[in-house]
Short mmCIF file of C-alpha atoms in Angstrom, two decimals:
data_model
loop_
_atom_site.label_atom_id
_atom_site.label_comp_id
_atom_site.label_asym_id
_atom_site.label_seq_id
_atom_site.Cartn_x
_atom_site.Cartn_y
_atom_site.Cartn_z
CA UNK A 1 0.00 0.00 0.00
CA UNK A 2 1.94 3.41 -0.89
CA UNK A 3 1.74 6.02 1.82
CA UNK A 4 3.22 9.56 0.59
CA UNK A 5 4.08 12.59 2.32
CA UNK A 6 4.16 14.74 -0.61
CA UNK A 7 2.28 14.83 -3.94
CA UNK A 8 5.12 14.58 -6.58
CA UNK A 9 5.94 11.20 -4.91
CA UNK A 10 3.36 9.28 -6.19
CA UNK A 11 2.89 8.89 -9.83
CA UNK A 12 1.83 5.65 -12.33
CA UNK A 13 4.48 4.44 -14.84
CA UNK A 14 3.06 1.52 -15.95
CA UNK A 15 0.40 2.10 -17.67
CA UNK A 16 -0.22 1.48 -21.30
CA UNK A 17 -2.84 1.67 -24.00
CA UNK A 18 -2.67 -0.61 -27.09
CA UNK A 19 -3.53 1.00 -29.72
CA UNK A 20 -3.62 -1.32 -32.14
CA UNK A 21 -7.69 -0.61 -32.79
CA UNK A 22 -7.25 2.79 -33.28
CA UNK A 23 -4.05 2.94 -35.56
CA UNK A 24 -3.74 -0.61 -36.68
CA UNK A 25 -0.10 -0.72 -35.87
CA UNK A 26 1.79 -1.89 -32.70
CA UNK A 27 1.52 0.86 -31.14
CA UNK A 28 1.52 1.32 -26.75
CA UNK A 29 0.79 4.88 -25.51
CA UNK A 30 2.15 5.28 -21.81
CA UNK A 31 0.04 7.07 -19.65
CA UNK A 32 1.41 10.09 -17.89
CA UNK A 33 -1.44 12.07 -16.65
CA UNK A 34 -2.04 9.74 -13.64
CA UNK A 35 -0.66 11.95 -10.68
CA UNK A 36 -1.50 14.73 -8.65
CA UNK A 37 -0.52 17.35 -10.96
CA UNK A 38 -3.13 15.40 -13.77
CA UNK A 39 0.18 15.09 -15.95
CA UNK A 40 4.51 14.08 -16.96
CA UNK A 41 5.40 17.75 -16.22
CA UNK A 42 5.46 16.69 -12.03
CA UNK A 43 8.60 14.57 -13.04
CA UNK A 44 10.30 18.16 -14.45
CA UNK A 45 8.56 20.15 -11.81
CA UNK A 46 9.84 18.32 -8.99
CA UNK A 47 13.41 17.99 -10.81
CA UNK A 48 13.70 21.71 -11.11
CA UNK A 49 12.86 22.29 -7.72
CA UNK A 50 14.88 19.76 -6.05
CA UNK A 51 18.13 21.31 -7.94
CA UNK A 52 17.16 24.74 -7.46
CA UNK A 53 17.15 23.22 -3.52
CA UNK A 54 20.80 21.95 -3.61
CA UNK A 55 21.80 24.81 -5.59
CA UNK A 56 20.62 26.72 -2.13
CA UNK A 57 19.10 28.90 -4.12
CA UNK A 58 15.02 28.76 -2.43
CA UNK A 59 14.71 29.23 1.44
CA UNK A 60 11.38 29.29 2.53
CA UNK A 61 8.73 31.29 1.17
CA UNK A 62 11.19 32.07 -2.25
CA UNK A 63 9.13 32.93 -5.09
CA UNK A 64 9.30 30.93 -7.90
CA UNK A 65 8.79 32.56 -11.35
CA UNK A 66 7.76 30.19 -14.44
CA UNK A 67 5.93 30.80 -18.20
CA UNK A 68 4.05 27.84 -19.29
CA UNK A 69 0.92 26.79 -21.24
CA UNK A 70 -0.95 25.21 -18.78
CA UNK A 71 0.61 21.77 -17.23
CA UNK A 72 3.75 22.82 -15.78
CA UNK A 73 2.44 25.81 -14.07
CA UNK A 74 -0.53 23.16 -12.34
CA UNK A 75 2.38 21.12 -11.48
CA UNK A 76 4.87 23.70 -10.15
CA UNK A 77 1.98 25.20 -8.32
CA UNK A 78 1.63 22.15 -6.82
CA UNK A 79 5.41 21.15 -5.80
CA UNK A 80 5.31 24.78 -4.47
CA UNK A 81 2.24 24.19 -2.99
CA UNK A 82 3.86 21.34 -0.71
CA UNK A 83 7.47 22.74 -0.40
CA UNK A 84 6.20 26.63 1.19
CA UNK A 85 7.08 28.28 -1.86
CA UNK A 86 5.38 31.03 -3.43
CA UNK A 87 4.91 30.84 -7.00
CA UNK A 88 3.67 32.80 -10.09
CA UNK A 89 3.01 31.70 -13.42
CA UNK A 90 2.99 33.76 -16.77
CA UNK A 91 0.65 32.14 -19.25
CA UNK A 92 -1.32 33.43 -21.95
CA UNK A 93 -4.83 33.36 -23.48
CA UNK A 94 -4.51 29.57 -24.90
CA UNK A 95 -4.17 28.45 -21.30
CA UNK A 96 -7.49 26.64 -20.81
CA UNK A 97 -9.38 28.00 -17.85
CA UNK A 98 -9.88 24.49 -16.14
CA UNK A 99 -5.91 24.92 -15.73
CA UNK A 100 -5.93 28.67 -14.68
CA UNK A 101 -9.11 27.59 -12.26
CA UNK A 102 -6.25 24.68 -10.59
CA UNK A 103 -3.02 27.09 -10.21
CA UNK A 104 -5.31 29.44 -8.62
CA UNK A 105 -6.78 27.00 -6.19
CA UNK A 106 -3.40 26.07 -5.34
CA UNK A 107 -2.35 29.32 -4.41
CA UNK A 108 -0.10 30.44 -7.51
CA UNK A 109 -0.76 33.75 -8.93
CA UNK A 110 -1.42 33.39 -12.84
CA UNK A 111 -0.85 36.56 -15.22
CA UNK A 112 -2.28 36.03 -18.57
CA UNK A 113 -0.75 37.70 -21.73
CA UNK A 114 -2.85 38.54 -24.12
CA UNK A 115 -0.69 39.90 -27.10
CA UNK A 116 2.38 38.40 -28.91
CA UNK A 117 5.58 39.73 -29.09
CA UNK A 118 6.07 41.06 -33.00
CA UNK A 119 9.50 38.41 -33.23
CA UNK A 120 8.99 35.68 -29.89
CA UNK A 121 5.11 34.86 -30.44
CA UNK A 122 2.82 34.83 -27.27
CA UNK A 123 5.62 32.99 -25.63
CA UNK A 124 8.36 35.64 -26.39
CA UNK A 125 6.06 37.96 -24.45
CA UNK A 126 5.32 35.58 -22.06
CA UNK A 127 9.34 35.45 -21.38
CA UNK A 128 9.68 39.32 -21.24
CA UNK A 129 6.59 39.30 -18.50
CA UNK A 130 8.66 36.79 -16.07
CA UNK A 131 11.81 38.64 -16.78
CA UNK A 132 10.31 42.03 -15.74
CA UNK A 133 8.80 40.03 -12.80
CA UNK A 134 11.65 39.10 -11.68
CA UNK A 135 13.72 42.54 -11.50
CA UNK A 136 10.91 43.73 -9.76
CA UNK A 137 10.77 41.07 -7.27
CA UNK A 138 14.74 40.17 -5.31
CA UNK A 139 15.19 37.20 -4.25
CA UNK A 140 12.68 35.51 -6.77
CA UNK A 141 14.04 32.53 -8.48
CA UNK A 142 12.79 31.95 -12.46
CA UNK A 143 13.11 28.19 -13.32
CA UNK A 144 13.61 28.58 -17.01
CA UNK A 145 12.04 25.24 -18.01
CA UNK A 146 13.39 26.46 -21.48
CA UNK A 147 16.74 26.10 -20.91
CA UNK A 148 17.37 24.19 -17.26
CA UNK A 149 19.05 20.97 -17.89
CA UNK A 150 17.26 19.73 -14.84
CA UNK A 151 14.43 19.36 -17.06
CA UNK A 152 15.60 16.97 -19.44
CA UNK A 153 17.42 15.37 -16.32
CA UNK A 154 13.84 14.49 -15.05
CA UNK A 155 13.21 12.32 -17.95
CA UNK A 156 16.49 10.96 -18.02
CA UNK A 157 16.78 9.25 -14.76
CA UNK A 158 12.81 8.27 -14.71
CA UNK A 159 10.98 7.92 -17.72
CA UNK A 160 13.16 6.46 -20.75
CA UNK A 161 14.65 3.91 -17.95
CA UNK A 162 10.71 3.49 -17.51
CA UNK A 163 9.61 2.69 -20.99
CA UNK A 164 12.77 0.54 -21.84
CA UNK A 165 11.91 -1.92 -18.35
CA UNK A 166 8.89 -2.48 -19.92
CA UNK A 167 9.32 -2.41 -23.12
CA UNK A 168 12.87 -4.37 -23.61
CA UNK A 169 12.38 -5.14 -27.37
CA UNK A 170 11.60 -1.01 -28.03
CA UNK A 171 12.25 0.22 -31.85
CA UNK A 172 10.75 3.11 -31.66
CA UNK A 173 9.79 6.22 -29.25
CA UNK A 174 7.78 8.83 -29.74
CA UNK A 175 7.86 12.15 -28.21
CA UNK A 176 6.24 15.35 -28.10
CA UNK A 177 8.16 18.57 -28.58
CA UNK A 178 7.15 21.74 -26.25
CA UNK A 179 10.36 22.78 -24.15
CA UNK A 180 11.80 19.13 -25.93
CA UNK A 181 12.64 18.24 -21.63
CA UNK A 182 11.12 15.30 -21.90
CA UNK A 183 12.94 14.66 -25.64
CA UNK A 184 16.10 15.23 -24.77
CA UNK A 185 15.78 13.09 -21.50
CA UNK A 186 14.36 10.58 -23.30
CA UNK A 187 16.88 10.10 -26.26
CA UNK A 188 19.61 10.81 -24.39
CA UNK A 189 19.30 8.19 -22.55
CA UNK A 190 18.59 5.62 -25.10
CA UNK A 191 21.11 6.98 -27.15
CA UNK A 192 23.48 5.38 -24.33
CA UNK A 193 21.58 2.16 -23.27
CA UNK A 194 19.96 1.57 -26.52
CA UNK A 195 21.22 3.68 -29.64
CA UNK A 196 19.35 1.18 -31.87
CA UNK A 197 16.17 2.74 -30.94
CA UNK A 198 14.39 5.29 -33.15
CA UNK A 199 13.46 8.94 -31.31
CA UNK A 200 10.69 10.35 -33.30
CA UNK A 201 10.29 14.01 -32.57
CA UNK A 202 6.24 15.13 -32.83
CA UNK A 203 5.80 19.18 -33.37
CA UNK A 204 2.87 20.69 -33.90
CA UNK A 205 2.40 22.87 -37.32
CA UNK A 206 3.21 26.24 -36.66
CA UNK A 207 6.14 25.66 -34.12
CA UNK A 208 9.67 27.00 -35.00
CA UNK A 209 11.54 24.43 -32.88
CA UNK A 210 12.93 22.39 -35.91
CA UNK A 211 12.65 25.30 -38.17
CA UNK A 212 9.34 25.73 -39.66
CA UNK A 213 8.22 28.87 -40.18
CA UNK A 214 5.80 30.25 -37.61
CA UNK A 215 2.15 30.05 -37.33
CA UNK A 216 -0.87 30.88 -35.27
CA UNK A 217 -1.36 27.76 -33.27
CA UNK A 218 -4.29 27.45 -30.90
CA UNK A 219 -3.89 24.42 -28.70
CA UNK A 220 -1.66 24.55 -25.69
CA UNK A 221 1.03 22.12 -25.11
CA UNK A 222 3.40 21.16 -27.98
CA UNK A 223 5.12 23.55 -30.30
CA UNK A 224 6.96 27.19 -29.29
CA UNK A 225 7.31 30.36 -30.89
CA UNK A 226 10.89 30.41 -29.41
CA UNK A 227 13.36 27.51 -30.49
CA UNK A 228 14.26 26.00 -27.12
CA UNK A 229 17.57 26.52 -25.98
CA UNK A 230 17.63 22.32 -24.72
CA UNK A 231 16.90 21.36 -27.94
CA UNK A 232 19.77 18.83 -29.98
CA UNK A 233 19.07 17.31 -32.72
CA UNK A 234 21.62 14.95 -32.82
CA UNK A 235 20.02 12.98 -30.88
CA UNK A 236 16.52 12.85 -32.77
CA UNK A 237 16.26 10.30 -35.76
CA UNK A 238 13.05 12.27 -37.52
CA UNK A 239 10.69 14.85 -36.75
CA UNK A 240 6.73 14.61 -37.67
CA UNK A 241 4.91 17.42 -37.85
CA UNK A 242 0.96 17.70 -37.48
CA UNK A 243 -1.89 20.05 -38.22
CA UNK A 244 -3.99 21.19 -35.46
CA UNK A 245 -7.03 19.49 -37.06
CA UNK A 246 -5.71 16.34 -36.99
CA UNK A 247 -4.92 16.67 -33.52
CA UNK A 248 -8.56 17.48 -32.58
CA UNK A 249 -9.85 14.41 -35.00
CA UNK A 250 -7.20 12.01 -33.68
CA UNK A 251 -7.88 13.18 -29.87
CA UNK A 252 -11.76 12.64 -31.02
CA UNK A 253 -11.09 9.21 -32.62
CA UNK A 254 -9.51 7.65 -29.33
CA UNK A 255 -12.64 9.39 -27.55
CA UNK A 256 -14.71 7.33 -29.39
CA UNK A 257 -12.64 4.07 -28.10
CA UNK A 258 -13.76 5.70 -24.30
CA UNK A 259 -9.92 7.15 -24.18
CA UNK A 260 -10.12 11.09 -23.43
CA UNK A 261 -6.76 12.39 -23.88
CA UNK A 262 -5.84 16.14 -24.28
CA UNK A 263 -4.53 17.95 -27.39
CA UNK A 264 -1.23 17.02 -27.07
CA UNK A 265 -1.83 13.18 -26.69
CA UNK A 266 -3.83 13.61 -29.93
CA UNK A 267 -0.67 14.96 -32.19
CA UNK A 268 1.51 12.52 -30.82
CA UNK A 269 -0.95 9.92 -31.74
CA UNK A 270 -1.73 11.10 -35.13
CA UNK A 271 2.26 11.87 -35.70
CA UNK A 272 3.08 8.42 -35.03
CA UNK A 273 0.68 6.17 -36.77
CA UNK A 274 1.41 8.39 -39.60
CA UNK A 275 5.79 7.58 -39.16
CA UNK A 276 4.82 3.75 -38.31
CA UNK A 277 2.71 3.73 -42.33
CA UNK A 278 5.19 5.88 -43.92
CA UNK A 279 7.89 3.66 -42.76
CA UNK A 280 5.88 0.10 -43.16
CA UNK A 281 5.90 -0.97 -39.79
CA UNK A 282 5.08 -4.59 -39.51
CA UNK A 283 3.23 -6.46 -36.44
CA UNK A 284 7.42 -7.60 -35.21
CA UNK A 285 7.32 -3.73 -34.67
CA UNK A 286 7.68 -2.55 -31.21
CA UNK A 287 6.48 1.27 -30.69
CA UNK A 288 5.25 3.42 -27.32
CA UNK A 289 4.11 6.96 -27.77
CA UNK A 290 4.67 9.59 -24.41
CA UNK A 291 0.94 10.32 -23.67
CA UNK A 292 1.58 13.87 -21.54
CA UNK A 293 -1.64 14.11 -20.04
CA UNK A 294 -5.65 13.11 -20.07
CA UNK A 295 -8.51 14.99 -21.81
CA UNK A 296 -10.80 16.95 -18.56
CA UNK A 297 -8.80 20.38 -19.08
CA UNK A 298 -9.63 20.15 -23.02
CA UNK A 299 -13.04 19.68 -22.55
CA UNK A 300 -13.63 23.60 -23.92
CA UNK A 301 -11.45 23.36 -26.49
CA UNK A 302 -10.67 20.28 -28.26
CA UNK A 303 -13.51 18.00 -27.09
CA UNK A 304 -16.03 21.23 -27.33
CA UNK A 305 -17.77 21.05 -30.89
CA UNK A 306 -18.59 24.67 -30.99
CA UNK A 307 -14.48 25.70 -30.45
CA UNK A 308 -13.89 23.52 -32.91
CA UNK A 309 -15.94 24.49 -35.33
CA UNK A 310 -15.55 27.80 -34.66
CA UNK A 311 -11.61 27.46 -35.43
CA UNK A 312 -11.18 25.09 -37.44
CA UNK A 313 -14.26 25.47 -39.68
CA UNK A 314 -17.40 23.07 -39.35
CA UNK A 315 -16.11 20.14 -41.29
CA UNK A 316 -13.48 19.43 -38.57
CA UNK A 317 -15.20 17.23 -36.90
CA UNK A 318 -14.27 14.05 -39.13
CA UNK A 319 -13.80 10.78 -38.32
CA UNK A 320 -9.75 9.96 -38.30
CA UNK A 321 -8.40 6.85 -39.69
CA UNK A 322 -5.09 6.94 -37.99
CA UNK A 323 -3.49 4.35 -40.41
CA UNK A 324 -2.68 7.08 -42.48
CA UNK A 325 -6.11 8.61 -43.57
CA UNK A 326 -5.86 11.30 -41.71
CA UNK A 327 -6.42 14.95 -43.40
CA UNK A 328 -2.30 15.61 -44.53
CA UNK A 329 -1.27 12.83 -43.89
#
């Protein structure tokens, strides 16, 4: 029976959904939204936090400083939350209000930006927000998930070791690219247990992190406006990048297996069905997919017909064949 003292210490690695229904290809999604922060950013969370502690660089009641798009502030605010630590995040409009509603309850203070910087995007004035924050505010610590190697580090020591224990025979991994923390961690680490094993990169279209040219992107979660600074591509064997509306029809096609998985789950999912049919998997394939989080903050956005429709016209809503048929693919 597991008896915790604080909430980053429990959190489900284990769990797995075959998707072989939906995509028709040996395909295992691992489950990360199982934990008290509803998602994999408590592993990077609790990292940063931890080294920022043996750095002495937080006493108590230090505030803590952090942009995000909606599930690392929920789960810094709630490592702060438990460690006496004040904290405030910087987010911006695309931030869906279930995950505003959380930091809030949790005690962080949440600024929202509303316009984008002319060069960085909504993030690059999201950045210039915490920086002015913090030279108003001595003493206050800024986490820089963007560029602290304690993020990657996270995902490093827990959940690459994680997918390969279970997964022994692994080909292929894929990954979703926001800060590319969980990437890095990820490939790094196979690069030096397992180089044999593929790291598929999945970006949203519209993000400049393997350099695309910008776009207006509407979902939270993967892509930036701001190529992050962890980022090397060295260690990524391809990059798949997918359109919003496939995201929503691919996130809508699992919901109709009774899986509800947020936006970001849905553009892995699409992105790696359609690398496993470009590339002729076979059934003697072995694939997982990073599954970042579960569907109940989306429910406005990407499971809410009207926001759909409303962006992405009314003949979104499609049924996806994730074998390939998807629109794009």
């Amino acid at each position: 029976m597991p008896v915790i003292t604080r909430p980053h210490e429990f959190n489900v690695d284990d769990l797995y959904v075959d998707l072989l229904r939906a995509t028709g290809h040996r395909l295992f999604l691992k489950c990360e939204g199982f934990n008290f922060a509803g998602s994999i950013k408590l592993k990077a969370a609790a990292e940063m936090i931890a080294a920022a502690e043996r750095a002495g660089q937080l006493t108590p009641g230090t505030m803590l400083v952090e942009s995000s798009s909606g599930n690392l502030g929920v789960a810094l605010s709630v490592v702060a939350a438990s460690r006496g630590y004040r904290f405030v995040c910087v987010t911006d409009a695309r931030c869906n209000l279930g995950a505003r509603q959380l930091m809030q309850s949790l005690g962080a203070e949440v600024q929202v930006i509303g316009e984008p910087d002319a060069e960085g995007g909504l993030l690059g004035a999201r950045l210039r927000r915490v920086k002015r924050i913090c030279a108003e505010n001595e003493g206050s610590v800024w986490l820089n998930q963007y560029a602290n190697p304690a993020n990657w580090l996270a995902h490093y020591r827990a959940t690459g070791p994680e997918v390969l224990r279970d997964f022994p025979d692994l080909d292929v991994l894929f990954v979703g690219a926001g800060t590319t923390g969980t990437l890095m961690g990820c490939a790094r680490y196979l690069r030096e247990v397992r180089p044999a094993v593929r790291v598929v990169a999945i970006d949203s279209e519209g993000s400049v992190t393997f350099g695309t040219p910008p776009a207006p992107r509407m979902i939270p979660g993967l892509g930036t406006g701001v190529r992050p600074q962890l980022l090397d591509e060295s260690f990524v064997d391809d990059v798949v990048h997918v359109a919003e509306v496939d995201t929503v029809r691919t996130a809508r096609r699992l919901v109709a297996d009774g899986f509800v998985f947020g936006g970001s789950t849905g553009t892995v999912v699409c992105g790696a069905a359609r690398w496993l049919e470009r590339n002729g998997a076979g059934p003697e394939t072995t694939a997982v997919a990073l599954a970042p989080d579960l569907g109940e903050r989306y429910l406005d956005t990407v499971h809410n017909e009207q926001w759909v429709s409303d962006i992405y016209g009314a003949d979104a809503i499609a049924s996806a064949d994730l074998g390939g048929g998807v629109t794009g693919a």
